[in-house]
CSV table of C-alpha atoms in Angstrom, one decimal:
chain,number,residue,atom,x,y,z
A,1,UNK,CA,0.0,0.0,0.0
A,2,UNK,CA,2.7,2.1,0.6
A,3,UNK,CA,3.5,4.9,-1.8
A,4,UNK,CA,7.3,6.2,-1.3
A,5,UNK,CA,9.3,4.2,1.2
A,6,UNK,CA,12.6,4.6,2.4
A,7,UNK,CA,14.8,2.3,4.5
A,8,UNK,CA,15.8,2.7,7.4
A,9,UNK,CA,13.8,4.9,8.8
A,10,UNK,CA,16.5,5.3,11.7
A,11,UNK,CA,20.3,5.0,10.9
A,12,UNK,CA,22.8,5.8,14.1
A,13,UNK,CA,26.9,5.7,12.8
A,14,UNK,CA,30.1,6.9,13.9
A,15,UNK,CA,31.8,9.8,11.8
A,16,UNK,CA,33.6,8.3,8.5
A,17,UNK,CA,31.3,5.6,8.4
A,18,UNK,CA,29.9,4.6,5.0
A,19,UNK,CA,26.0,4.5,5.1
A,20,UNK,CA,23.2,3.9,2.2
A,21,UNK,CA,19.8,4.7,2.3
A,22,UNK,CA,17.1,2.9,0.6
A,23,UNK,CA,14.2,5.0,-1.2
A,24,UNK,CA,11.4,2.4,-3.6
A,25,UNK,CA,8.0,4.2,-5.0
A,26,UNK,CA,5.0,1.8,-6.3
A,27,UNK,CA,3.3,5.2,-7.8
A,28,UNK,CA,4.6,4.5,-11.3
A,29,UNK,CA,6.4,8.2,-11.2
A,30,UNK,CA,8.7,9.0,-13.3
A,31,UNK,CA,10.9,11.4,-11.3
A,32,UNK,CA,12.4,10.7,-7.9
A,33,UNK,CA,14.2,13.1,-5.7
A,34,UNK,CA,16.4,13.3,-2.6
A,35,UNK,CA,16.0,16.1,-0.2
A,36,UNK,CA,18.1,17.0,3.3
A,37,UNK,CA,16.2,18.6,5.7
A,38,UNK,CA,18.1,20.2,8.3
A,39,UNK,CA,17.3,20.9,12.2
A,40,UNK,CA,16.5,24.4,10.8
A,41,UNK,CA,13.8,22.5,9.1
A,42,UNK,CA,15.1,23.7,5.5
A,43,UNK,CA,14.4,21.5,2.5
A,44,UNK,CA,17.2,21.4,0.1
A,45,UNK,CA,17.2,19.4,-3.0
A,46,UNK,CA,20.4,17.1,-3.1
A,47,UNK,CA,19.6,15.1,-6.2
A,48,UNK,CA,16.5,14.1,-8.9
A,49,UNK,CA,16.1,11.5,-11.6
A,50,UNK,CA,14.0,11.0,-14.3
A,51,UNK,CA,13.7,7.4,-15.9
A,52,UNK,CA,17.4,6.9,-14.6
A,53,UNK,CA,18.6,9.7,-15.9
A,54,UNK,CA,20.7,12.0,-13.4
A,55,UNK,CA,18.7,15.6,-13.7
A,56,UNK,CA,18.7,17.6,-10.9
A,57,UNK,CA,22.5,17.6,-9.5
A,58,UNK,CA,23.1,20.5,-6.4
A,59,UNK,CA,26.2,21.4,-5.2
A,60,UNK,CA,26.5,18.5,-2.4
A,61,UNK,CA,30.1,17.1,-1.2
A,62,UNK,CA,30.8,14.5,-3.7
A,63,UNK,CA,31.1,11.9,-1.2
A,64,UNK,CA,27.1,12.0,-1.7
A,65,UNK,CA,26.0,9.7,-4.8
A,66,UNK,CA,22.7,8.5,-5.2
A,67,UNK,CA,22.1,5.7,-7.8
A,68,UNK,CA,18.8,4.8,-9.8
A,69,UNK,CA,18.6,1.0,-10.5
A,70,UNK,CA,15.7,1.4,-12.5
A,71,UNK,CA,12.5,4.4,-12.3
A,72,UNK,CA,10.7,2.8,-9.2
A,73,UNK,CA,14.2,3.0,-7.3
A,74,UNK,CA,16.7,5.7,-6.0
A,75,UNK,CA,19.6,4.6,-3.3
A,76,UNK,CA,21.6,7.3,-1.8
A,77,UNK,CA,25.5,6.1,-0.9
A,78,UNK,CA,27.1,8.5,1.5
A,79,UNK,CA,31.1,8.0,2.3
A,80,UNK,CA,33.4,9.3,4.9
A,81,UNK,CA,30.2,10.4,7.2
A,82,UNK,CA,30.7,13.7,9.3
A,83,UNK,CA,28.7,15.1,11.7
A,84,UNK,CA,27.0,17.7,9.7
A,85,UNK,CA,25.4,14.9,7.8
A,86,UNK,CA,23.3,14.8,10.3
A,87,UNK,CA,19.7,15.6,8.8
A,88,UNK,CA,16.6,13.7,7.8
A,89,UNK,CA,16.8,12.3,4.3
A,90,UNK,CA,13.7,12.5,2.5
A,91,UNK,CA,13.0,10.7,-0.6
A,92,UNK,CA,10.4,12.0,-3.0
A,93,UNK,CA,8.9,11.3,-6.2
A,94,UNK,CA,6.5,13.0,-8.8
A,95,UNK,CA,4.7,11.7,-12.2
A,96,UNK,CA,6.1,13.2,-15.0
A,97,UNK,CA,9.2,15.3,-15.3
A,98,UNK,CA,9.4,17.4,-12.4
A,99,UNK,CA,8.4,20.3,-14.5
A,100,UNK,CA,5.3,22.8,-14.2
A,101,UNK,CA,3.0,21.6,-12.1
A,102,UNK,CA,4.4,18.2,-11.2
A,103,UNK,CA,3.5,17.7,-7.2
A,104,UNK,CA,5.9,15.8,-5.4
A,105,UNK,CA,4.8,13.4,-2.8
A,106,UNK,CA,7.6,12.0,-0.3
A,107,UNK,CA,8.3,9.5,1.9
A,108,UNK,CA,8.7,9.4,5.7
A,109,UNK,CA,12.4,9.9,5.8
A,110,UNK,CA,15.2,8.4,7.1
A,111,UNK,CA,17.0,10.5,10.2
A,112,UNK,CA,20.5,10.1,10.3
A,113,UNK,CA,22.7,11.0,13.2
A,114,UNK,CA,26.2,10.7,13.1
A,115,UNK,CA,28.3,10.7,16.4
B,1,UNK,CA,19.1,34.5,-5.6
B,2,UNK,CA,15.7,32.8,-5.9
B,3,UNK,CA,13.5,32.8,-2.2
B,4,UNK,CA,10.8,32.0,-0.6
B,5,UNK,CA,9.8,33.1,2.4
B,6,UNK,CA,7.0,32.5,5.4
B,7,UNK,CA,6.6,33.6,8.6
B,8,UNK,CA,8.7,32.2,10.6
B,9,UNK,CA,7.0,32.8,13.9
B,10,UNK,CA,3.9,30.0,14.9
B,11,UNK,CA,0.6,31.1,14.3
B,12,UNK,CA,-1.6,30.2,17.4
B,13,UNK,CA,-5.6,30.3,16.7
B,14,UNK,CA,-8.9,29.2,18.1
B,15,UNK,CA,-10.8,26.4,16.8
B,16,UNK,CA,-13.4,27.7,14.2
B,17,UNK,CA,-11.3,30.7,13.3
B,18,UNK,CA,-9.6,31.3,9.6
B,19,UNK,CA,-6.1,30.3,9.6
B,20,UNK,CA,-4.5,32.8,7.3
B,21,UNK,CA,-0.5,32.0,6.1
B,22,UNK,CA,2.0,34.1,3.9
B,23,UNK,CA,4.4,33.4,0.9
B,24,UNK,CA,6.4,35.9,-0.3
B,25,UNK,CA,8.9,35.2,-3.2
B,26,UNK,CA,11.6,37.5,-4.4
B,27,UNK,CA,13.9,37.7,-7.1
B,28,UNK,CA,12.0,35.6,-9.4
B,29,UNK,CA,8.2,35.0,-10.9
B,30,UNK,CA,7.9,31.7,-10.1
B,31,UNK,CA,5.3,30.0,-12.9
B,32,UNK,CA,2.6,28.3,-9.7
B,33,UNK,CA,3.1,27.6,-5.9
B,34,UNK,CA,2.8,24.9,-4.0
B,35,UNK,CA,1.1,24.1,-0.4
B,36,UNK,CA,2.6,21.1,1.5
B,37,UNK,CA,1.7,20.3,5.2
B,38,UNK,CA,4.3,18.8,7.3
B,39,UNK,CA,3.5,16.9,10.4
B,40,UNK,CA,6.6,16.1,13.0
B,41,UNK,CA,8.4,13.2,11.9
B,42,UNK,CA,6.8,12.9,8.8
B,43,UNK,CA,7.5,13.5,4.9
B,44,UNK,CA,5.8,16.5,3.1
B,45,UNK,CA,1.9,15.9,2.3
B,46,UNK,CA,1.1,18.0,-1.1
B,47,UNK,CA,-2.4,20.3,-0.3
B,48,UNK,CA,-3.2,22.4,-3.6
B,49,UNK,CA,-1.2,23.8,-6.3
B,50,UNK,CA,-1.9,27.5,-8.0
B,51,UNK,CA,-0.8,28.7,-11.3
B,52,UNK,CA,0.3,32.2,-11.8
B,53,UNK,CA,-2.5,33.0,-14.1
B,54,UNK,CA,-5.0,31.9,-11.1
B,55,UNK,CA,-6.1,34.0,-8.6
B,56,UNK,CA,-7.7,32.1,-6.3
B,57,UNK,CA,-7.9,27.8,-6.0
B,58,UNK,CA,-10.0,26.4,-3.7
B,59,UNK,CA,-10.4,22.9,-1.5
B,60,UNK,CA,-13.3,21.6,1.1
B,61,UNK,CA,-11.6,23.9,3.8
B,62,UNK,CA,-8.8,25.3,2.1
B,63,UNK,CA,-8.6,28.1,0.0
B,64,UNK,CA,-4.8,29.8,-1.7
B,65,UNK,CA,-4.0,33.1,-3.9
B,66,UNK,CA,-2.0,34.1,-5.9
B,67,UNK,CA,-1.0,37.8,-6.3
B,68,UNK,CA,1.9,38.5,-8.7
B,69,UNK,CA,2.0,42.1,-7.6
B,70,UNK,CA,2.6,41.5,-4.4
B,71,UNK,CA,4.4,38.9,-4.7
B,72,UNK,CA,2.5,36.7,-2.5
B,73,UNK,CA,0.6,33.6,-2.1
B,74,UNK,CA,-2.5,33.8,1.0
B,75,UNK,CA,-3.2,29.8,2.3
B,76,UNK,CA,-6.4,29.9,4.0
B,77,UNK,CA,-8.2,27.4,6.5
B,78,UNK,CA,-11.2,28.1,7.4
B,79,UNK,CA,-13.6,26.7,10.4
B,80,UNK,CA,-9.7,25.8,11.4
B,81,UNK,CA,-9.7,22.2,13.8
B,82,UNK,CA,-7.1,21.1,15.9
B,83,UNK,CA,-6.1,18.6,13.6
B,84,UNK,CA,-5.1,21.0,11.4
B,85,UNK,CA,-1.8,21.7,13.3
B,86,UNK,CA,1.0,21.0,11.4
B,87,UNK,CA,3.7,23.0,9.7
B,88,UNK,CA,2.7,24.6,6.0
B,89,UNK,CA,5.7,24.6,3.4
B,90,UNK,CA,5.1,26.8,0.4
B,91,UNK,CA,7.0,26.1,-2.5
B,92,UNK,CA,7.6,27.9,-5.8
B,93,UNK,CA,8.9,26.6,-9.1
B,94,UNK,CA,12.7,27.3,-9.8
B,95,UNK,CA,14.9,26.7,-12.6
B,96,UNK,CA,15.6,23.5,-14.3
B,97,UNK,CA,12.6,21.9,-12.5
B,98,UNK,CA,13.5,22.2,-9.6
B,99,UNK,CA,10.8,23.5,-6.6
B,100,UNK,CA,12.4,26.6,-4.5
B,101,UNK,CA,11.1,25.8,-0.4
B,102,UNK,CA,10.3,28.2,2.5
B,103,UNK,CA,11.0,26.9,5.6
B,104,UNK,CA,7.7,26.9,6.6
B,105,UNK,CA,4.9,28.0,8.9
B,106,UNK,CA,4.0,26.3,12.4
B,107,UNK,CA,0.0,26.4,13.2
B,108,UNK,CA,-1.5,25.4,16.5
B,109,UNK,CA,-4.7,25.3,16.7
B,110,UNK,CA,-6.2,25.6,20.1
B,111,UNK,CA,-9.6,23.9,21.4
């Protein structure tokens, strides 16, 4: 039943730690998205596919890559962890391109603290 | 740069009254805003959507306009619950598809 999930929704690690985070969506979109929401509560668009294809690509440390298996999927791969990693990850998806009008609806997010 | 912004400070009403929240953007016309309510610990829940050539879209309760003078979208709820607290995120369409966010509006409604 579940729209956009993401996996785990927890994740605890030491700094320089390498973590991934899981993010499926059974809507059929064709877009998916990662955003970082900070304890400021700020939503800032990391990363965005479309059918696999790489679209949206913000200035984030490059040890931040996300990885699209196929549309329904989008995996985010952090190396070398540091403690302002520390956020909730939310994964998002929308039907079409991401273009006008395209609503986004996201998942429950994954909060990662690194100590 | 591209921004939008909300009130930062919570908005505290009384059941049954019309909640009434601000987004301003600057430095850009953004082609439609969005309305997003966010509950704590959860993801983003899209509301309405308004197009720049729209003045006014409504739904059941809620109610957003547009005014590209002002630069300023209104989000309305009226005969307000306390159910309806949550934090509003308006959101305004960038460049290169991408969807410019405020940081959003806290609303308690009080029985």
């Amino acid at each position: 039943d579940t729209a956009v999930s993401q996996t785990p929704k927890y994740l605890v690690t030491q700094m320089g730690n390498d973590k991934s985070i899981k993010c499926e969506q059974n809507l059929g979109h064709d877009t998916m998205y990662w955003y970082k929401q900070d304890s400021k509560k700020f939503l800032k668009i990391m990363f965005s596919y479309n059918n696999k294809e790489l679209i949206i690509n913000e200035t984030v440390p490059n040890r931040f890559s996300p990885k699209s298996p196929d549309k329904a999927h989008l995996n985010l791969h952090i190396n070398s962890l540091e403690l302002g990693d520390s956020a909730v990850y939310f994964c998002a998806s929308s039907p079409r391109d991401g273009g006008t009008g395209d609503t986004q609806y996201f998942g429950p997010g994954t909060r990662l603290t690194v100590l | 740069s591209q921004k939008i912004e909300q009130n930062s400070e919570a908005l505290n009403i009384q059941e049954g009254k019309t909640a009434t929240l601000t987004c301003n953007y600057t430095n850009y016309s953004p082609a439609y805003l969005q309305w997003y309510r966010q509950d704590p610990g959860r993801g983003p829940v899209f509301l309405l959507l308004i197009r720049e050539n729209e003045k006014e879209k409504r739904k059941e309760r809620l109610k957003v306009t547009f005014d590209t003078t002002l630069k300023q979208s209104l989000f309305h709820i009226t005969a307000s619950q306390p159910a309806d607290s949550a934090t509003y995120l308006c959101a305004g369409a960038g460049n290169n598809r991408k969807l410019i966010w405020g940081l959003g509006t806290s609303l308690a409604v009080n029985p």
